[in-house]
CSV table of C-alpha atoms in Angstrom, one decimal:
chain,number,residue,atom,x,y,z
A,208,MET,CA,31.5,-1.0,11.5
A,209,SER,CA,29.6,-4.2,11.8
A,210,GLU,CA,26.1,-4.6,10.4
A,211,PRO,CA,23.1,-4.7,13.0
A,212,THR,CA,21.4,-7.9,13.5
A,213,GLU,CA,18.3,-9.0,15.4
A,214,THR,CA,20.8,-10.6,18.0
A,215,GLN,CA,22.0,-7.3,19.1
A,216,PRO,CA,20.5,-5.7,22.2
A,217,GLN,CA,17.8,-3.1,21.6
A,218,LEU,CA,16.7,-0.5,23.9
A,219,PRO,CA,13.3,-0.8,25.6
A,220,ASN,CA,10.4,0.2,23.1
A,221,LEU,CA,13.0,1.1,20.5
A,222,LEU,CA,12.3,-0.4,16.9
A,223,PRO,CA,15.0,-2.4,15.3
A,224,ARG,CA,17.1,-0.3,12.8
A,225,ASN,CA,15.7,-2.1,9.8
A,226,VAL,CA,12.2,-1.1,10.8
A,227,ARG,CA,13.2,2.5,11.5
A,228,LEU,CA,15.1,2.8,8.2
A,229,LEU,CA,12.3,1.3,6.2
A,230,GLY,CA,9.8,3.6,7.9
A,231,TRP,CA,11.8,6.7,6.8
A,232,ALA,CA,12.1,5.2,3.3
A,233,SER,CA,8.3,5.0,3.1
A,234,PHE,CA,8.1,8.6,4.5
A,235,LEU,CA,10.2,10.1,1.9
A,236,ASN,CA,8.9,7.8,-0.9
A,237,ASP,CA,5.4,8.9,-0.3
A,238,VAL,CA,6.4,12.6,0.1
A,239,ALA,CA,7.4,12.2,-3.6
A,240,SER,CA,4.5,9.9,-4.7
A,241,GLU,CA,1.7,11.8,-3.1
A,242,MET,CA,2.9,15.1,-4.6
A,243,ILE,CA,1.7,13.5,-7.8
A,244,TYR,CA,-1.1,11.2,-7.0
A,245,PRO,CA,-4.0,13.7,-5.9
A,246,LEU,CA,-3.3,15.6,-9.0
A,247,MET,CA,-3.1,12.7,-11.3
A,248,PRO,CA,-6.9,12.1,-11.9
A,249,GLN,CA,-7.4,15.8,-12.8
A,250,PHE,CA,-4.3,15.9,-14.8
A,251,LEU,CA,-5.3,12.9,-16.8
A,252,ILE,CA,-8.9,14.1,-17.5
A,253,THR,CA,-8.2,18.0,-17.9
A,254,VAL,CA,-4.7,18.1,-19.3
A,255,LEU,CA,-4.2,14.9,-21.2
A,256,GLY,CA,-7.8,14.5,-22.3
A,257,GLY,CA,-8.6,11.2,-20.6
A,258,SER,CA,-11.8,9.8,-19.0
A,259,ARG,CA,-12.8,7.9,-15.9
A,260,PHE,CA,-12.6,4.8,-18.0
A,261,HIS,CA,-8.9,5.6,-18.9
A,262,LEU,CA,-8.4,6.1,-15.1
A,263,GLY,CA,-9.8,2.8,-14.3
A,264,ILE,CA,-7.7,0.9,-17.0
A,265,ILE,CA,-4.5,2.7,-15.9
A,266,GLU,CA,-4.9,2.1,-12.1
A,267,GLY,CA,-6.1,-1.4,-12.6
A,268,VAL,CA,-3.6,-2.6,-15.1
A,269,ALA,CA,-0.7,-0.9,-13.2
A,270,ASP,CA,-1.5,-2.3,-9.7
A,271,SER,CA,-2.3,-5.8,-11.2
A,272,ALA,CA,1.2,-5.8,-12.9
A,273,ALA,CA,2.7,-4.9,-9.8
A,274,SER,CA,0.9,-7.7,-7.8
A,275,LEU,CA,2.4,-10.4,-10.1
A,276,LEU,CA,5.9,-9.0,-9.2
A,277,LYS,CA,5.0,-8.8,-5.5
A,278,LEU,CA,4.3,-12.5,-5.6
A,279,TRP,CA,7.6,-13.3,-7.3
A,280,SER,CA,9.8,-10.9,-5.4
A,281,GLY,CA,8.5,-12.2,-2.2
A,282,GLY,CA,9.1,-15.8,-2.9
A,283,TRP,CA,12.5,-15.3,-4.7
A,284,SER,CA,13.8,-13.3,-1.6
A,285,ASP,CA,13.2,-16.3,0.4
A,286,ARG,CA,15.1,-18.4,-2.3
A,287,VAL,CA,18.2,-16.3,-2.6
A,288,GLY,CA,18.4,-15.3,1.0
A,289,SER,CA,18.4,-11.6,0.8
A,290,ARG,CA,15.6,-8.9,0.9
A,291,LYS,CA,17.8,-5.7,0.7
A,292,GLY,CA,18.5,-5.9,-3.1
A,293,PHE,CA,14.8,-6.1,-4.0
A,294,VAL,CA,13.9,-3.2,-1.8
A,295,VAL,CA,16.7,-0.9,-3.0
A,296,TRP,CA,15.9,-1.6,-6.7
A,297,GLY,CA,12.3,-1.3,-6.2
A,298,TYR,CA,12.6,2.1,-4.7
A,299,ALA,CA,15.0,3.1,-7.5
A,300,ILE,CA,12.7,2.1,-10.4
A,301,ALA,CA,9.8,4.3,-8.8
A,302,THR,CA,12.4,7.2,-8.3
A,303,VAL,CA,13.4,7.4,-12.1
A,304,SER,CA,9.9,6.7,-13.5
A,305,ARG,CA,7.8,9.3,-11.5
A,306,PRO,CA,9.4,12.4,-12.9
A,307,ILE,CA,8.7,11.5,-16.4
A,308,THR,CA,5.0,12.3,-15.7
A,309,GLY,CA,6.0,16.0,-16.3
A,310,LEU,CA,6.8,15.2,-19.8
A,311,LEU,CA,3.7,13.4,-20.9
A,312,THR,CA,1.1,14.6,-23.6
A,313,ALA,CA,-1.2,11.6,-24.1
A,314,PRO,CA,-3.2,9.3,-21.8
A,315,TRP,CA,-1.5,6.2,-23.1
A,316,GLN,CA,1.8,7.5,-22.1
A,317,LEU,CA,0.6,7.8,-18.5
A,318,PHE,CA,-0.4,4.2,-18.7
A,319,PHE,CA,3.3,3.2,-19.2
A,320,VAL,CA,4.7,5.7,-16.7
A,321,ARG,CA,2.2,4.6,-14.0
A,322,THR,CA,2.9,1.0,-14.6
A,323,ALA,CA,6.6,1.4,-14.4
A,324,ASP,CA,6.1,3.2,-11.0
A,325,ARG,CA,3.9,0.2,-9.8
A,326,VAL,CA,6.5,-2.3,-11.0
A,327,GLY,CA,8.9,-0.6,-8.6
A,328,LYS,CA,6.5,-1.0,-5.8
A,329,GLY,CA,5.9,-4.8,-6.9
A,330,VAL,CA,9.7,-5.5,-6.7
A,331,ARG,CA,10.1,-4.1,-3.3
A,332,THR,CA,7.0,-4.4,-1.2
A,333,SER,CA,6.9,-8.1,-0.2
A,334,PRO,CA,10.5,-8.4,0.7
A,335,ARG,CA,10.2,-5.2,2.7
A,336,ASP,CA,7.3,-6.5,4.5
A,337,ALA,CA,9.0,-9.8,5.2
A,338,LEU,CA,12.1,-8.0,6.4
A,339,ILE,CA,10.0,-6.0,9.0
A,340,ALA,CA,8.3,-9.2,10.2
A,341,GLU,CA,11.9,-10.7,10.6
A,342,SER,CA,13.3,-7.8,12.2
A,343,ALA,CA,10.7,-7.3,14.9
A,344,GLU,CA,9.7,-9.8,17.7
A,345,ALA,CA,6.6,-11.5,17.2
A,346,ASP,CA,4.9,-9.7,20.1
A,347,SER,CA,5.7,-6.3,18.5
A,348,ARG,CA,5.0,-6.9,14.8
A,349,GLY,CA,1.8,-4.8,15.1
A,350,ARG,CA,3.9,-1.9,16.3
A,351,ALA,CA,6.5,-2.5,13.7
A,352,PHE,CA,4.0,-2.5,11.0
A,353,GLY,CA,2.0,0.3,12.5
A,354,PHE,CA,5.3,2.5,12.4
A,355,GLN,CA,5.9,1.8,9.0
A,356,ARG,CA,2.3,2.6,7.9
A,357,SER,CA,2.4,5.7,10.1
A,358,MET,CA,5.5,7.0,8.4
A,359,ASP,CA,4.1,6.1,4.9
A,360,HIS,CA,1.0,8.0,5.6
A,361,LEU,CA,2.9,11.1,7.2
A,362,GLY,CA,4.8,11.3,4.0
A,363,ALA,CA,1.5,10.9,2.1
A,364,ALA,CA,0.2,13.8,4.2
A,365,ILE,CA,3.1,16.1,3.5
A,366,GLY,CA,3.4,15.4,-0.1
A,367,PRO,CA,0.1,17.3,-1.1
A,368,VAL,CA,0.9,20.2,1.2
A,369,LEU,CA,4.3,20.7,-0.6
A,370,ALA,CA,2.3,20.3,-4.0
A,371,THR,CA,-0.3,22.8,-2.8
A,372,ALA,CA,2.4,25.4,-1.7
A,373,PHE,CA,4.3,24.8,-4.9
A,374,LEU,CA,1.2,25.4,-7.2
A,375,TRP,CA,0.1,28.5,-4.9
A,376,PHE,CA,3.3,30.2,-6.1
A,377,TRP,CA,3.7,28.7,-9.3
A,378,PRO,CA,0.2,27.7,-10.6
A,379,ASP,CA,1.4,27.0,-14.2
A,380,SER,CA,4.3,24.8,-13.3
A,381,LEU,CA,2.4,21.4,-12.7
A,382,ARG,CA,4.9,19.6,-14.8
A,383,VAL,CA,7.8,21.0,-13.1
A,384,LEU,CA,6.3,19.8,-9.9
A,385,PHE,CA,6.3,16.2,-11.1
A,386,VAL,CA,9.9,16.4,-12.2
A,387,LEU,CA,10.9,17.6,-8.7
A,388,THR,CA,9.7,14.3,-7.1
A,389,PHE,CA,13.2,12.9,-8.1
A,390,VAL,CA,14.7,14.7,-5.0
A,391,PRO,CA,13.2,12.7,-2.2
A,392,GLY,CA,13.2,9.5,-4.2
A,393,LEU,CA,16.9,9.8,-4.6
A,394,CYS,CA,17.5,10.2,-0.8
A,395,VAL,CA,15.5,7.0,-0.3
A,396,VAL,CA,17.7,4.9,-2.6
A,397,VAL,CA,20.9,6.3,-1.0
A,398,MET,CA,19.8,5.9,2.5
A,399,LEU,CA,18.7,2.2,2.0
A,400,ALA,CA,21.7,1.3,-0.1
A,401,PHE,CA,24.1,2.3,2.6
A,402,GLY,CA,22.2,1.7,5.8
A,403,LEU,CA,19.9,-1.4,5.3
A,404,SER,CA,21.0,-4.9,6.3
A,405,ASP,CA,19.9,-8.4,5.5
A,406,ALA,CA,19.8,-9.3,9.1
A,407,ARG,CA,19.0,-12.9,8.7
A,408,ARG,CA,20.7,-13.5,5.4
A,409,LYS,CA,23.1,-16.3,6.8
A,410,LYS,CA,20.2,-18.1,8.4
A,411,ARG,CA,18.0,-18.3,5.0
A,412,VAL,CA,21.2,-19.1,3.0
A,413,GLU,CA,21.9,-22.1,5.1
A,414,ARG,CA,18.3,-23.3,5.0
A,415,LEU,CA,17.9,-23.0,1.3
A,416,GLU,CA,21.2,-24.6,0.2
A,417,PRO,CA,20.1,-28.1,0.7
A,418,ARG,CA,17.1,-27.4,-1.8
A,419,SER,CA,19.3,-25.5,-4.4
A,420,SER,CA,18.7,-28.1,-6.9
A,421,THR,CA,15.0,-27.7,-6.9
A,422,LEU,CA,12.9,-25.5,-9.1
A,423,PHE,CA,11.7,-22.1,-7.7
A,424,SER,CA,8.0,-22.5,-6.5
A,425,LEU,CA,5.3,-20.1,-5.7
A,426,SER,CA,3.0,-22.9,-4.5
A,427,LEU,CA,0.4,-22.4,-1.7
A,428,LYS,CA,1.2,-26.0,-0.4
A,429,PRO,CA,3.3,-24.6,2.6
A,430,PHE,CA,0.3,-22.8,3.9
A,431,ASP,CA,-2.8,-24.2,5.9
A,432,ARG,CA,-6.5,-23.8,5.3
A,433,ASN,CA,-6.7,-20.7,7.4
A,434,PHE,CA,-4.1,-18.8,5.5
A,435,ARG,CA,-5.7,-19.7,2.1
A,436,LEU,CA,-9.1,-18.7,3.4
A,437,TYR,CA,-7.7,-15.2,4.7
A,438,LEU,CA,-6.3,-14.8,1.1
A,439,LEU,CA,-9.7,-15.5,-0.4
A,440,ALA,CA,-11.3,-12.9,2.0
A,441,LEU,CA,-8.7,-10.3,1.1
A,442,PHE,CA,-9.2,-10.9,-2.7
A,443,ILE,CA,-13.0,-10.5,-2.5
A,444,PHE,CA,-12.6,-7.4,-0.2
A,445,THR,CA,-10.4,-6.0,-2.7
A,446,LEU,CA,-12.7,-6.5,-5.6
A,447,GLY,CA,-14.9,-4.0,-3.8
A,448,ASN,CA,-12.0,-1.6,-3.0
A,449,SER,CA,-11.3,0.3,-6.1
A,450,SER,CA,-8.6,2.9,-6.6
A,451,ASP,CA,-8.8,5.8,-4.2
A,452,ALA,CA,-8.6,8.1,-7.2
A,453,PHE,CA,-12.3,7.5,-7.5
A,454,LEU,CA,-12.9,9.0,-4.1
A,455,LEU,CA,-11.0,12.1,-5.3
A,456,VAL,CA,-13.2,12.2,-8.3
A,457,ARG,CA,-16.4,11.9,-6.1
A,458,ALA,CA,-15.1,14.7,-3.8
A,459,GLY,CA,-14.7,16.9,-6.8
A,460,GLU,CA,-18.3,16.1,-7.8
A,461,LEU,CA,-19.5,16.9,-4.4
A,462,GLY,CA,-18.1,20.5,-4.6
A,463,VAL,CA,-14.6,20.1,-3.2
A,464,PRO,CA,-12.4,22.5,-5.4
A,465,THR,CA,-9.6,21.1,-7.4
A,466,MET,CA,-7.1,23.4,-5.6
A,467,MET,CA,-8.4,21.9,-2.2
A,468,LEU,CA,-7.9,18.1,-3.3
A,469,PRO,CA,-4.4,18.1,-2.2
A,470,VAL,CA,-5.4,19.5,1.2
A,471,LEU,CA,-8.2,16.8,1.5
A,472,TRP,CA,-5.5,14.1,0.7
A,473,PHE,CA,-3.4,15.6,3.3
A,474,VAL,CA,-6.0,15.4,6.0
A,475,PHE,CA,-6.8,11.8,5.0
A,476,HIS,CA,-3.1,10.7,5.3
A,477,LEU,CA,-2.6,12.7,8.5
A,478,VAL,CA,-5.5,11.0,10.2
A,479,LYS,CA,-3.9,7.5,9.0
A,480,SER,CA,-0.5,8.5,10.2
A,481,LEU,CA,-1.7,9.4,13.7
A,482,VAL,CA,-3.8,6.6,14.3
A,483,SER,CA,-1.6,3.9,12.8
A,484,LEU,CA,0.8,3.7,15.7
A,485,LEU,CA,-2.1,3.3,18.2
A,486,ALA,CA,-3.6,0.6,16.0
A,487,GLY,CA,-0.3,-1.3,15.9
A,488,ARG,CA,-0.3,-1.4,19.7
A,489,ILE,CA,-3.9,-2.5,19.8
A,490,VAL,CA,-2.9,-5.5,17.4
A,491,ASP,CA,-0.2,-6.5,19.7
A,492,ARG,CA,-2.4,-6.5,22.7
A,493,ARG,CA,-5.7,-7.7,21.3
A,494,GLY,CA,-4.8,-9.7,18.3
A,495,ALA,CA,-5.1,-8.9,14.4
A,496,LYS,CA,-8.4,-10.4,13.5
A,497,LEU,CA,-10.8,-8.3,15.5
A,498,PRO,CA,-9.6,-4.9,14.4
A,499,LEU,CA,-9.6,-6.1,10.7
A,500,PHE,CA,-13.0,-7.5,11.1
A,501,ALA,CA,-14.3,-4.1,12.5
A,502,GLY,CA,-12.4,-2.1,10.0
A,503,TRP,CA,-14.0,-3.9,7.1
A,504,LEU,CA,-17.5,-3.4,8.4
A,505,ILE,CA,-16.5,0.4,8.8
A,506,TYR,CA,-15.4,0.4,5.1
A,507,ALA,CA,-18.8,-0.9,4.0
A,508,ALA,CA,-20.7,1.9,6.0
A,509,ILE,CA,-18.3,4.5,4.4
A,510,TYR,CA,-18.9,3.3,0.9
A,511,VAL,CA,-22.6,3.4,1.5
A,512,ALA,CA,-22.3,6.9,2.8
A,513,PHE,CA,-20.3,8.0,-0.2
A,514,ALA,CA,-23.1,6.7,-2.6
A,515,PHE,CA,-25.5,9.0,-0.9
A,516,ALA,CA,-23.4,12.1,0.0
A,517,THR,CA,-24.7,15.3,-1.5
A,518,ALA,CA,-22.3,18.0,-0.3
A,519,ALA,CA,-18.7,19.0,-0.2
A,520,TRP,CA,-18.6,18.7,3.7
A,521,HIS,CA,-19.8,15.0,3.4
A,522,ALA,CA,-16.6,14.4,1.5
A,523,TRP,CA,-14.4,15.9,4.2
A,524,ALA,CA,-16.1,13.9,6.8
A,525,LEU,CA,-16.0,10.7,4.9
A,526,PHE,CA,-12.3,11.0,4.0
A,527,LEU,CA,-11.7,11.4,7.8
A,528,ALA,CA,-13.4,8.1,8.5
A,529,TYR,CA,-11.8,6.4,5.6
A,530,GLY,CA,-8.5,7.3,7.1
A,531,LEU,CA,-9.5,5.8,10.4
A,532,PHE,CA,-10.4,2.6,8.4
A,533,HIS,CA,-7.1,2.4,6.9
A,534,ALA,CA,-5.1,2.9,10.2
A,535,LEU,CA,-7.2,0.4,11.8
A,536,THR,CA,-6.8,-2.4,9.3
A,537,GLU,CA,-3.3,-1.9,7.6
A,538,PRO,CA,-1.1,-3.2,10.7
A,539,ALA,CA,-3.7,-6.0,11.4
A,540,GLU,CA,-3.7,-7.2,7.7
A,541,LYS,CA,0.0,-7.5,7.7
A,542,THR,CA,0.5,-8.9,11.3
A,543,LEU,CA,-2.1,-11.7,10.6
A,544,VAL,CA,-0.1,-12.7,7.5
A,545,ALA,CA,3.1,-12.9,9.7
A,546,ASN,CA,1.4,-15.0,12.4
A,547,LEU,CA,-0.5,-17.5,9.9
A,548,ALA,CA,2.7,-18.1,8.1
A,549,GLY,CA,5.8,-20.1,9.2
A,550,PRO,CA,9.3,-18.4,9.7
A,551,GLU,CA,10.6,-20.0,6.6
A,552,GLU,CA,8.0,-18.7,4.3
A,553,GLN,CA,7.5,-15.1,5.4
A,554,GLY,CA,8.6,-13.7,2.0
A,555,LEU,CA,6.3,-16.1,-0.1
A,556,ALA,CA,3.6,-15.3,2.5
A,557,PHE,CA,3.7,-11.7,1.9
A,558,GLY,CA,4.2,-12.2,-1.7
A,559,TRP,CA,0.7,-14.1,-1.8
A,560,PHE,CA,-0.8,-11.5,0.4
A,561,ASN,CA,0.1,-8.6,-2.0
A,562,PHE,CA,-0.6,-10.7,-4.9
A,563,ALA,CA,-4.2,-11.5,-3.6
A,564,ILE,CA,-4.8,-7.9,-3.2
A,565,GLY,CA,-3.2,-6.7,-6.3
A,566,ILE,CA,-4.6,-9.1,-8.7
A,567,ALA,CA,-8.1,-8.0,-7.7
A,568,ALA,CA,-7.1,-4.5,-8.6
A,569,LEU,CA,-7.7,-4.8,-12.3
A,570,PRO,CA,-11.4,-6.1,-12.2
A,571,SER,CA,-12.0,-3.7,-9.3
A,572,SER,CA,-10.9,-0.5,-10.7
A,573,LEU,CA,-12.1,-1.3,-14.2
A,574,ILE,CA,-15.6,-2.5,-13.1
A,575,PHE,CA,-15.9,0.4,-10.7
A,576,GLY,CA,-15.0,2.8,-13.5
A,577,ILE,CA,-17.5,1.4,-15.9
A,578,LEU,CA,-20.3,1.3,-13.1
A,579,TYR,CA,-19.5,4.8,-12.2
A,580,GLU,CA,-19.5,6.1,-15.8
A,581,GLN,CA,-22.7,4.1,-16.8
A,582,TYR,CA,-24.8,4.1,-13.7
A,583,GLY,CA,-23.5,6.6,-11.2
A,584,PRO,CA,-22.1,6.5,-7.7
A,585,LEU,CA,-25.0,4.7,-6.0
A,586,VAL,CA,-24.4,1.5,-8.0
A,587,ALA,CA,-20.6,1.8,-8.0
A,588,PHE,CA,-20.3,2.4,-4.2
A,589,GLY,CA,-23.0,0.2,-3.3
A,590,SER,CA,-21.3,-2.8,-5.0
A,591,GLY,CA,-18.1,-2.1,-3.2
A,592,ALA,CA,-19.8,-2.1,0.3
A,593,GLY,CA,-21.5,-5.5,-0.6
A,594,LEU,CA,-18.4,-7.2,-1.4
A,595,ALA,CA,-16.9,-5.9,1.7
A,596,ILE,CA,-19.6,-7.5,3.8
A,597,VAL,CA,-19.1,-10.9,2.0
A,598,ALA,CA,-15.2,-10.7,2.7
A,599,THR,CA,-16.0,-9.9,6.4
A,600,GLY,CA,-18.1,-13.2,6.7
A,601,LEU,CA,-15.2,-15.1,5.3
A,602,LEU,CA,-12.7,-13.5,7.7
A,603,ALA,CA,-15.0,-14.7,10.5
A,604,ALA,CA,-14.3,-18.3,9.6
A,605,VAL,CA,-10.3,-17.8,9.8
A,606,ARG,CA,-8.9,-19.5,12.8
A,607,VAL,CA,-5.6,-18.4,14.4
A,608,SER,CA,-5.4,-21.0,17.1
A,609,GLY,CA,-2.5,-20.2,19.3
A,610,ARG,CA,-1.5,-17.3,17.4
A,611,ARG,CA,-3.0,-13.7,17.5
């Protein structure tokens, strides 16, 4: 049976096979990941004896380490002419590392396990995004990324529900729950290993052979001023967008019971999943910049509200709004990357995109954790809102002439 390529006819409104496979991979992977993530902050603090400062260090270092690999993997996938290997191995690393959480006894051990999980994400993310951009037509990229994000968030919604149901029947088996995340992860690896294709592999290899004697470069030189300005805006925005684990901590402070945190996480991701597909269509019809601009302003307002919230129902309402923010901006962010970059640098462009976001994660989560611990939520969330407003001003200066 021949491998599918972009040249094969597609049914109307049917996304390419690669996009559909990667969407289902995101779904299953996030079922596994989000069975752990909502419980991880409380597991660190109450079971392993860690603190909010430890949480900031773990999340910041893990995400920053992943960001370095996102840059390398994106550029190198351009170089070698293949995306599939990076994607499969990236999911495999995460699949093996996550269940080890159930065996941990100290905060420093969680640091290494969480970092390994993020290394897998770093290896796969940029090549995956580039493969989605290549597999979809230019006028349907928003829908393609919207589908991938929708499936990702649907998995993230179901994962906490499964975790809650498991802990309802086996309340003292938290560590067993962590080990069981191996099952959906294994399904992802098998599905992609046998189903995913490098649809443009031949084209990339032919293009790169004349430059095979040159050194591998991660330079920004192939990109114009607008792409670089966009990266700067993303970097500054991410400085104010710390780990969502702090939002779960804040929800607990506002009175949401620990048992209900997975349910809150489910509602959050369900909103993102339901709205992402619609947001992707809006991006294709109206362009990527306007939804992103509006989304960042909404984010600033949400963070201000988190600072002044005083009741559990405030947390529920703000998580709903936060889900809308994510759904609106995620397809727009990636579509804008694909539209600002040339066809020969898609992998490197997504590498820089993910790097700019990831490299800001360490100072973001670390500083937020310190501010939260020392000065409370008003200063911590207020600083995040201020940086979001600065980033929105920079985004306004980005020009996408001739492209949406």
